[in-house]
PDB file of C-alpha atoms in Angstrom:
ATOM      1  CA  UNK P   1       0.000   0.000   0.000  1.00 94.00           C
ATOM      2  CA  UNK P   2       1.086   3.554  -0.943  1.00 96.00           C
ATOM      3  CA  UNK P   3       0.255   5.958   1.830  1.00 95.00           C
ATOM      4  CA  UNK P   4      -0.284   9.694   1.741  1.00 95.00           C
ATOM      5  CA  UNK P   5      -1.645  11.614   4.971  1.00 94.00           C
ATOM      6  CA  UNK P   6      -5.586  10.337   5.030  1.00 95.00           C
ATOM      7  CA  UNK P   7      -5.439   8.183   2.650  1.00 97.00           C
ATOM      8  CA  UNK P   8      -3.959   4.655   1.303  1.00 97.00           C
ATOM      9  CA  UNK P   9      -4.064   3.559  -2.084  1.00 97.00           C
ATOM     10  CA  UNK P  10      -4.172  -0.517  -2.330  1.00 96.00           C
ATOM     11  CA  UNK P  11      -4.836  -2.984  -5.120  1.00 93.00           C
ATOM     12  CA  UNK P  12      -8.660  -3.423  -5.834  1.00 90.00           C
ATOM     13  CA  UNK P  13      -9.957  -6.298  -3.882  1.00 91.00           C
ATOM     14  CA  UNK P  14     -13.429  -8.010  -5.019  1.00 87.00           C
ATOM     15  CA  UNK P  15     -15.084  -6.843  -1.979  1.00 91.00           C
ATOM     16  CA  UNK P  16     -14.684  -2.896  -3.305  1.00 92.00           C
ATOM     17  CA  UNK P  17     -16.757  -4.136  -6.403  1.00 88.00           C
ATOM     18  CA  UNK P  18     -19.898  -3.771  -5.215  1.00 87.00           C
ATOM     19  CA  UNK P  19     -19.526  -0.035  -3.630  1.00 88.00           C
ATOM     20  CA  UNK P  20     -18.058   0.865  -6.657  1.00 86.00           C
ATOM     21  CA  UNK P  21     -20.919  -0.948  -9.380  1.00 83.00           C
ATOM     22  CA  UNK P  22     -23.745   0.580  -6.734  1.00 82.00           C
ATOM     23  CA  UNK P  23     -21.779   4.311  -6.036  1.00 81.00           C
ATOM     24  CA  UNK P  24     -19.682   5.163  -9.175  1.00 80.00           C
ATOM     25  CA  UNK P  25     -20.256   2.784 -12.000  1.00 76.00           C
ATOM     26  CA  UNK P  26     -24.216   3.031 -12.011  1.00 72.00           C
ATOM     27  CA  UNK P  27     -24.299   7.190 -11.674  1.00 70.00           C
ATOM     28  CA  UNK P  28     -24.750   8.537 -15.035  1.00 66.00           C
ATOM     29  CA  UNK P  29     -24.617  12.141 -14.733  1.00 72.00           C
ATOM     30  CA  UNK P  30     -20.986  11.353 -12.569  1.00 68.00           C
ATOM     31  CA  UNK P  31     -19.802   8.620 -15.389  1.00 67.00           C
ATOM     32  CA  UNK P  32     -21.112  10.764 -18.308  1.00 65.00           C
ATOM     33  CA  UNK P  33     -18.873  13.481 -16.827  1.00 70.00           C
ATOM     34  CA  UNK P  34     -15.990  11.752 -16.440  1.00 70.00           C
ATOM     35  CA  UNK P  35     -15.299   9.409 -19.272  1.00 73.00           C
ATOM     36  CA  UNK P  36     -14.488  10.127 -22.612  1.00 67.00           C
ATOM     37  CA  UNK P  37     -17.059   7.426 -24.050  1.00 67.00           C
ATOM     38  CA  UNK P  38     -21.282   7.343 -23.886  1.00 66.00           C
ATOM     39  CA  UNK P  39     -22.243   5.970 -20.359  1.00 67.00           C
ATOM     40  CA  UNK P  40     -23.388   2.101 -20.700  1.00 68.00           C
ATOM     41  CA  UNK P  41     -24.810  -0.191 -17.834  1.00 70.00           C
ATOM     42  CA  UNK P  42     -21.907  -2.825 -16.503  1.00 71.00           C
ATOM     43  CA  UNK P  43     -23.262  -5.991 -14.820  1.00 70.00           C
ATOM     44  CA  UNK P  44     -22.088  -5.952 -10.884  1.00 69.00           C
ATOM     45  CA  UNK P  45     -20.517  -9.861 -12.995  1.00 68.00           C
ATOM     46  CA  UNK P  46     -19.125  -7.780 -15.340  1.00 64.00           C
ATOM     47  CA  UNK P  47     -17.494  -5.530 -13.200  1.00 66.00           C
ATOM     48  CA  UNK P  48     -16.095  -8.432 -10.749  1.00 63.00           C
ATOM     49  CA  UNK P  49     -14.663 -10.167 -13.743  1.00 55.00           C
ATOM     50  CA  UNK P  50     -13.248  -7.464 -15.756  1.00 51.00           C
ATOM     51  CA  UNK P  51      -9.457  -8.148 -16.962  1.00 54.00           C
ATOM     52  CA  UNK P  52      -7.348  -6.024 -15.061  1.00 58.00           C
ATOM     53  CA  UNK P  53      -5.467  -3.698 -17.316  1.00 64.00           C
ATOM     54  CA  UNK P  54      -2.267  -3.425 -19.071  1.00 76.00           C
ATOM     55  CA  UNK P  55       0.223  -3.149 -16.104  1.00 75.00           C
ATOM     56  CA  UNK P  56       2.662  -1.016 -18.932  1.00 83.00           C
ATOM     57  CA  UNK P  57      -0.379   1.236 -19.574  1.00 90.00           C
ATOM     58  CA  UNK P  58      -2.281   1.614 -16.834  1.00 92.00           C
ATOM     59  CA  UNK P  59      -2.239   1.116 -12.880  1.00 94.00           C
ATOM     60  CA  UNK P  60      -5.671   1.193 -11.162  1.00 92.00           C
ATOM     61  CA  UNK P  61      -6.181   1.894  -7.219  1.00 95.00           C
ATOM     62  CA  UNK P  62      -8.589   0.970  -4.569  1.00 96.00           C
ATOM     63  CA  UNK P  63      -8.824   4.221  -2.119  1.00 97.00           C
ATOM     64  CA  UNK P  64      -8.992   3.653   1.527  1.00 97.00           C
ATOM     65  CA  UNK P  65      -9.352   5.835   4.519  1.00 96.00           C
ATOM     66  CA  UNK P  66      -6.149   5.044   6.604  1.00 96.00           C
ATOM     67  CA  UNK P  67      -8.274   4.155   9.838  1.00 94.00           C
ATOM     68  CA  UNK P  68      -8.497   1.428  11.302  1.00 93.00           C
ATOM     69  CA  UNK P  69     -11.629  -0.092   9.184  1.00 93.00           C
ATOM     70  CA  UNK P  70      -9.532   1.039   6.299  1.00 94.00           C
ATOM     71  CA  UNK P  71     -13.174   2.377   4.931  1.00 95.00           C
ATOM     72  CA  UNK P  72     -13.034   2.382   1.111  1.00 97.00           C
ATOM     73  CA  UNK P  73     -13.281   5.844  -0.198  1.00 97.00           C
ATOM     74  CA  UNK P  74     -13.181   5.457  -4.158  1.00 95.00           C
ATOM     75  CA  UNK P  75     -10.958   4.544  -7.130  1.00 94.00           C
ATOM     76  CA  UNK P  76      -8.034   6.250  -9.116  1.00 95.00           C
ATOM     77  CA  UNK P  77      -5.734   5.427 -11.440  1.00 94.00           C
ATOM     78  CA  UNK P  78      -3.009   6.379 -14.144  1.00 96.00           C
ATOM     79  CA  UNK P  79      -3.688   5.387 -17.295  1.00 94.00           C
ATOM     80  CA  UNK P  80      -2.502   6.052 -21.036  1.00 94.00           C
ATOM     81  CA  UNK P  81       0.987   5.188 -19.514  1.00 96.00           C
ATOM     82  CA  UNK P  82       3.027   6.127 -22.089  1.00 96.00           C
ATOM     83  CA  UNK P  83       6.435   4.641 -21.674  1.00 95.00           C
ATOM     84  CA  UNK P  84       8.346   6.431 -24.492  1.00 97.00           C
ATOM     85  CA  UNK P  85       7.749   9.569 -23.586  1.00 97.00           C
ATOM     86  CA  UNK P  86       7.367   8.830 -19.940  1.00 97.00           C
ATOM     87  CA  UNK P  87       3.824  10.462 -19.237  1.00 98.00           C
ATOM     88  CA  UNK P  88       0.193   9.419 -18.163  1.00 97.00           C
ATOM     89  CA  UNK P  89      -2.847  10.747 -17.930  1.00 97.00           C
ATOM     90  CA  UNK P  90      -4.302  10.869 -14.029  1.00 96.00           C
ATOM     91  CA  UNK P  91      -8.070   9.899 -12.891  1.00 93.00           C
ATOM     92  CA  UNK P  92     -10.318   9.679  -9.517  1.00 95.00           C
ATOM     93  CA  UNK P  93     -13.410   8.649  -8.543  1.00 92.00           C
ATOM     94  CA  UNK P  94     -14.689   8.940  -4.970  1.00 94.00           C
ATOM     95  CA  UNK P  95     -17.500   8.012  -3.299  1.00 93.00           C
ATOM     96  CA  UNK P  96     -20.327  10.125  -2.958  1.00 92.00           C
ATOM     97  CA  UNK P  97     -19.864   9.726   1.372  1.00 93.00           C
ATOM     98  CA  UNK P  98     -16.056  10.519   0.624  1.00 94.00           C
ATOM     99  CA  UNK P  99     -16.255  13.828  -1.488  1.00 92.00           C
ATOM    100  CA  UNK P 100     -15.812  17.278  -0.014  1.00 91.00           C
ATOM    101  CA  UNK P 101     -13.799  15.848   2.885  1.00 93.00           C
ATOM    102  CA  UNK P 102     -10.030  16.584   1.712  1.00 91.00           C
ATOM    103  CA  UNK P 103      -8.678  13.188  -0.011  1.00 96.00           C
ATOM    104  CA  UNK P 104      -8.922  13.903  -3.211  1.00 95.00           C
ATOM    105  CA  UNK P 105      -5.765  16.469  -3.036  1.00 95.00           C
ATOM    106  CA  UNK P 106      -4.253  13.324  -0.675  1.00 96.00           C
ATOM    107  CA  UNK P 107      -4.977  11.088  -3.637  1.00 97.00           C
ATOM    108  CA  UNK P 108      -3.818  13.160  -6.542  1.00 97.00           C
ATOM    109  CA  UNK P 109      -0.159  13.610  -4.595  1.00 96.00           C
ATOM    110  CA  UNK P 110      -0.025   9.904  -4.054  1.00 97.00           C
ATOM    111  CA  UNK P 111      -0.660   9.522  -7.411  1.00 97.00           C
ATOM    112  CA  UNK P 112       2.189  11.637  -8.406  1.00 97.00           C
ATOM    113  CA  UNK P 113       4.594   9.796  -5.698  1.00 96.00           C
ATOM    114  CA  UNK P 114       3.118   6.910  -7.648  1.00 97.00           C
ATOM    115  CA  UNK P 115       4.010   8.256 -11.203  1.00 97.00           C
ATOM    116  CA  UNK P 116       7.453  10.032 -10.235  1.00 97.00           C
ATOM    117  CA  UNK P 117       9.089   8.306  -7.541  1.00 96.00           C
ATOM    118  CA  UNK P 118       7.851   4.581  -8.599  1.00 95.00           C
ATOM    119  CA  UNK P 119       7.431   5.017 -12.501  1.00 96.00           C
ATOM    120  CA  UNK P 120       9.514   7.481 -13.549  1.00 96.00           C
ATOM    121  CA  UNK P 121       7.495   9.618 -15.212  1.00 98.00           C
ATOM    122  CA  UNK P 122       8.366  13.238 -16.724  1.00 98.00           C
ATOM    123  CA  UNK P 123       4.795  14.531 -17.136  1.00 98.00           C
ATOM    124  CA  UNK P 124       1.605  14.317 -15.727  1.00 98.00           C
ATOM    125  CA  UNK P 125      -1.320  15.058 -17.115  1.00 98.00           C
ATOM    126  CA  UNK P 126      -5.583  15.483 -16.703  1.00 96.00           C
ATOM    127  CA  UNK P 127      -8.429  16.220 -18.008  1.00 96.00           C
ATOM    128  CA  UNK P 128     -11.324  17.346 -16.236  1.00 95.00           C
ATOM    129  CA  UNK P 129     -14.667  19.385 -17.009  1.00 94.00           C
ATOM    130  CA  UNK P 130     -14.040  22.746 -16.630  1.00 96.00           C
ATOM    131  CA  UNK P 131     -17.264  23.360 -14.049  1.00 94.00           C
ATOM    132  CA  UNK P 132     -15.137  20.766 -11.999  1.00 93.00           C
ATOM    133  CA  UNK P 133     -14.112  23.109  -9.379  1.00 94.00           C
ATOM    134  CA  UNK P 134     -12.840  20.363  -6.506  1.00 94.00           C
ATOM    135  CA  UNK P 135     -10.818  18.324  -9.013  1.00 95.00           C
ATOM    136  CA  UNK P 136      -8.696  21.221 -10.608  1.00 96.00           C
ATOM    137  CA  UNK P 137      -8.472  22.365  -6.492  1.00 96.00           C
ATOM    138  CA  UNK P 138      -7.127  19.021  -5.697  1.00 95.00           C
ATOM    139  CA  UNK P 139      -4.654  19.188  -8.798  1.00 96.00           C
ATOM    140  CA  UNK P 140      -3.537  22.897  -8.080  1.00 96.00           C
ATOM    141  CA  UNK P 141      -2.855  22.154  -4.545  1.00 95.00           C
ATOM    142  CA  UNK P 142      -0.634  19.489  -5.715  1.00 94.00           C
ATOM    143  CA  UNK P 143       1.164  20.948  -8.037  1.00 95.00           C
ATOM    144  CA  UNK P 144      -0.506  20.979 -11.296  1.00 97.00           C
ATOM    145  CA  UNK P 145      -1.249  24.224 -13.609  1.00 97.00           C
ATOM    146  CA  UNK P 146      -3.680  25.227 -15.780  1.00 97.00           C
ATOM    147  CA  UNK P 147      -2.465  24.507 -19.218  1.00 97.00           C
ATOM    148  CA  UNK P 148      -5.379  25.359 -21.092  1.00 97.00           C
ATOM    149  CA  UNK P 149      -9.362  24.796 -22.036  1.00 97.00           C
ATOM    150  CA  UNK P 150     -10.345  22.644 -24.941  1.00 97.00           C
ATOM    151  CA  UNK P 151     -13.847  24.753 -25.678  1.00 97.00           C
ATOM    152  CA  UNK P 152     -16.615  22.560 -26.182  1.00 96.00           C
ATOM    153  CA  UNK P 153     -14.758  18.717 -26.587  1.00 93.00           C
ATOM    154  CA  UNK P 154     -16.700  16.798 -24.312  1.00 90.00           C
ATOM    155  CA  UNK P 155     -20.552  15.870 -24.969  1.00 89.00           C
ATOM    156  CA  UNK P 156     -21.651  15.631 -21.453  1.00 87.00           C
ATOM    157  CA  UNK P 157     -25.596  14.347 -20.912  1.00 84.00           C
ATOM    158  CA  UNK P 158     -27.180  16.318 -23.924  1.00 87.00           C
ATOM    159  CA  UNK P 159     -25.156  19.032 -24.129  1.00 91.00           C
ATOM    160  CA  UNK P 160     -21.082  19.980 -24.945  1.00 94.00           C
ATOM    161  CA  UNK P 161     -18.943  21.403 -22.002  1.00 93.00           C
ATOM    162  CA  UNK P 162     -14.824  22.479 -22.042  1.00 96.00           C
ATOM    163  CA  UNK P 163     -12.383  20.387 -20.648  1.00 95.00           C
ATOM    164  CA  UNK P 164      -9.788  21.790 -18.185  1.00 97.00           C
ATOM    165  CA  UNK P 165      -6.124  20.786 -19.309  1.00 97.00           C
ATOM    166  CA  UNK P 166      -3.649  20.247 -16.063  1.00 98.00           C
ATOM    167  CA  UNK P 167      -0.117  19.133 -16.545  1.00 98.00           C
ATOM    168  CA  UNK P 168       2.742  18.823 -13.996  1.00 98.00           C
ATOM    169  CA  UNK P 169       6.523  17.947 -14.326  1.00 97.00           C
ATOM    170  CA  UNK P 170       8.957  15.465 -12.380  1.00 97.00           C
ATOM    171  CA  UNK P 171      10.622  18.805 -12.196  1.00 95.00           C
ATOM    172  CA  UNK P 172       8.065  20.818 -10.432  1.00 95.00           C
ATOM    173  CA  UNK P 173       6.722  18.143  -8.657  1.00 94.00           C
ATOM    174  CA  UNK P 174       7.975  17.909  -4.680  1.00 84.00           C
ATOM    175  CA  UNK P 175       6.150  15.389  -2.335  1.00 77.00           C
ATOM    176  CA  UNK P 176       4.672  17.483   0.015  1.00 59.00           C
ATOM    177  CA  UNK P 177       4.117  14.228   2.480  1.00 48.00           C
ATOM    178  CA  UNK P 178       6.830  11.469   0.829  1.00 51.00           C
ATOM    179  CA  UNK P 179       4.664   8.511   0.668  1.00 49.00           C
ATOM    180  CA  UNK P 180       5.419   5.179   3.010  1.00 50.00           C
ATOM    181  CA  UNK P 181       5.256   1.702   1.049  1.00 51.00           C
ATOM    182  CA  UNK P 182       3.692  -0.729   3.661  1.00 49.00           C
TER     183      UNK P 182
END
């Protein structure tokens, strides 16, 4: 487990299926907003026996609370792991009982730790809905700037909305709470 200051991120374990098929996977208006394809109903079967990805081009994340129930707070992962240029693209998805609470900047500067320290990586990289105000928060606090708007490239529930662009260098990058492997 990678550790940050509230949070641990741990390999996916079939028990966080559920919570995630009931919370994440089943909200439209969250899913629509936060992948790049047309929402589509997953089987809780589906979901449970889903190849895991391409270790080279992607690494996926259970989040936990680091308490003493370890209480599962979400999902992120890198993805688009690009090992030529040495960049990925960075993603969350929290629980709706885990939002607003302060993990998500924990999360996204684990995920760098992750991607830096552990990878290698030069650049970071993610792309959010502009009206997304607590994931470009989370981002800035770690780190990340504001590298532009791509007007009107996402069709989100009916209608198009711009996506944020936020990029951040090994070289700008420093771990504000170096992360302790368990």
């Amino acid at each position: 487990m990678m550790r940050g200051k509230k949070i641990g991120l741990r390999a996916r374990h079939e028990a966080d299926v559920p919570a995630f098929q009931a919370e994440i996977y089943n909200d439209v208006e969250l899913r629509t907003r936060a992948d790049d394809r047309p929402w589509r109903p997953v089987s809780l079967k589906a979901a449970e026996t889903a190849e895991p990805p391409n270790p080279d081009t992607a690494a996926s994340f259970s989040v936990v609370e680091l308490n003493a129930e370890q209480t599962l707070l979400g999902e992120c992962s890198l993805w688009g792991i690009d090992t030529h240029n040495r960049s990925a693209h960075l993603g969350i998805s929290l629980l709706p009982a885990a939002r607003f609470r302060g993990f998500g900047t924990d999360v996204v500067r684990v995920l760098c730790e992750y991607g830096f320290a552990v990878r290698g990586l030069h650049r970071l990289q993610l792309e959010t809905i502009a009206d997304n105000t607590p994931m470009i928060a989370a981002a800035t606090k770690s780190g990340f700037a504001v590298e532009g708007t791509l007007r009107q490239a996402a069709w989100i529930y009916g209608g198009f909305a711009d996506l944020a662009i936020l990029g951040l260098l090994a070289e700008d990058w420093s771990p504000a709470n170096p992360v302790n492997p368990a």
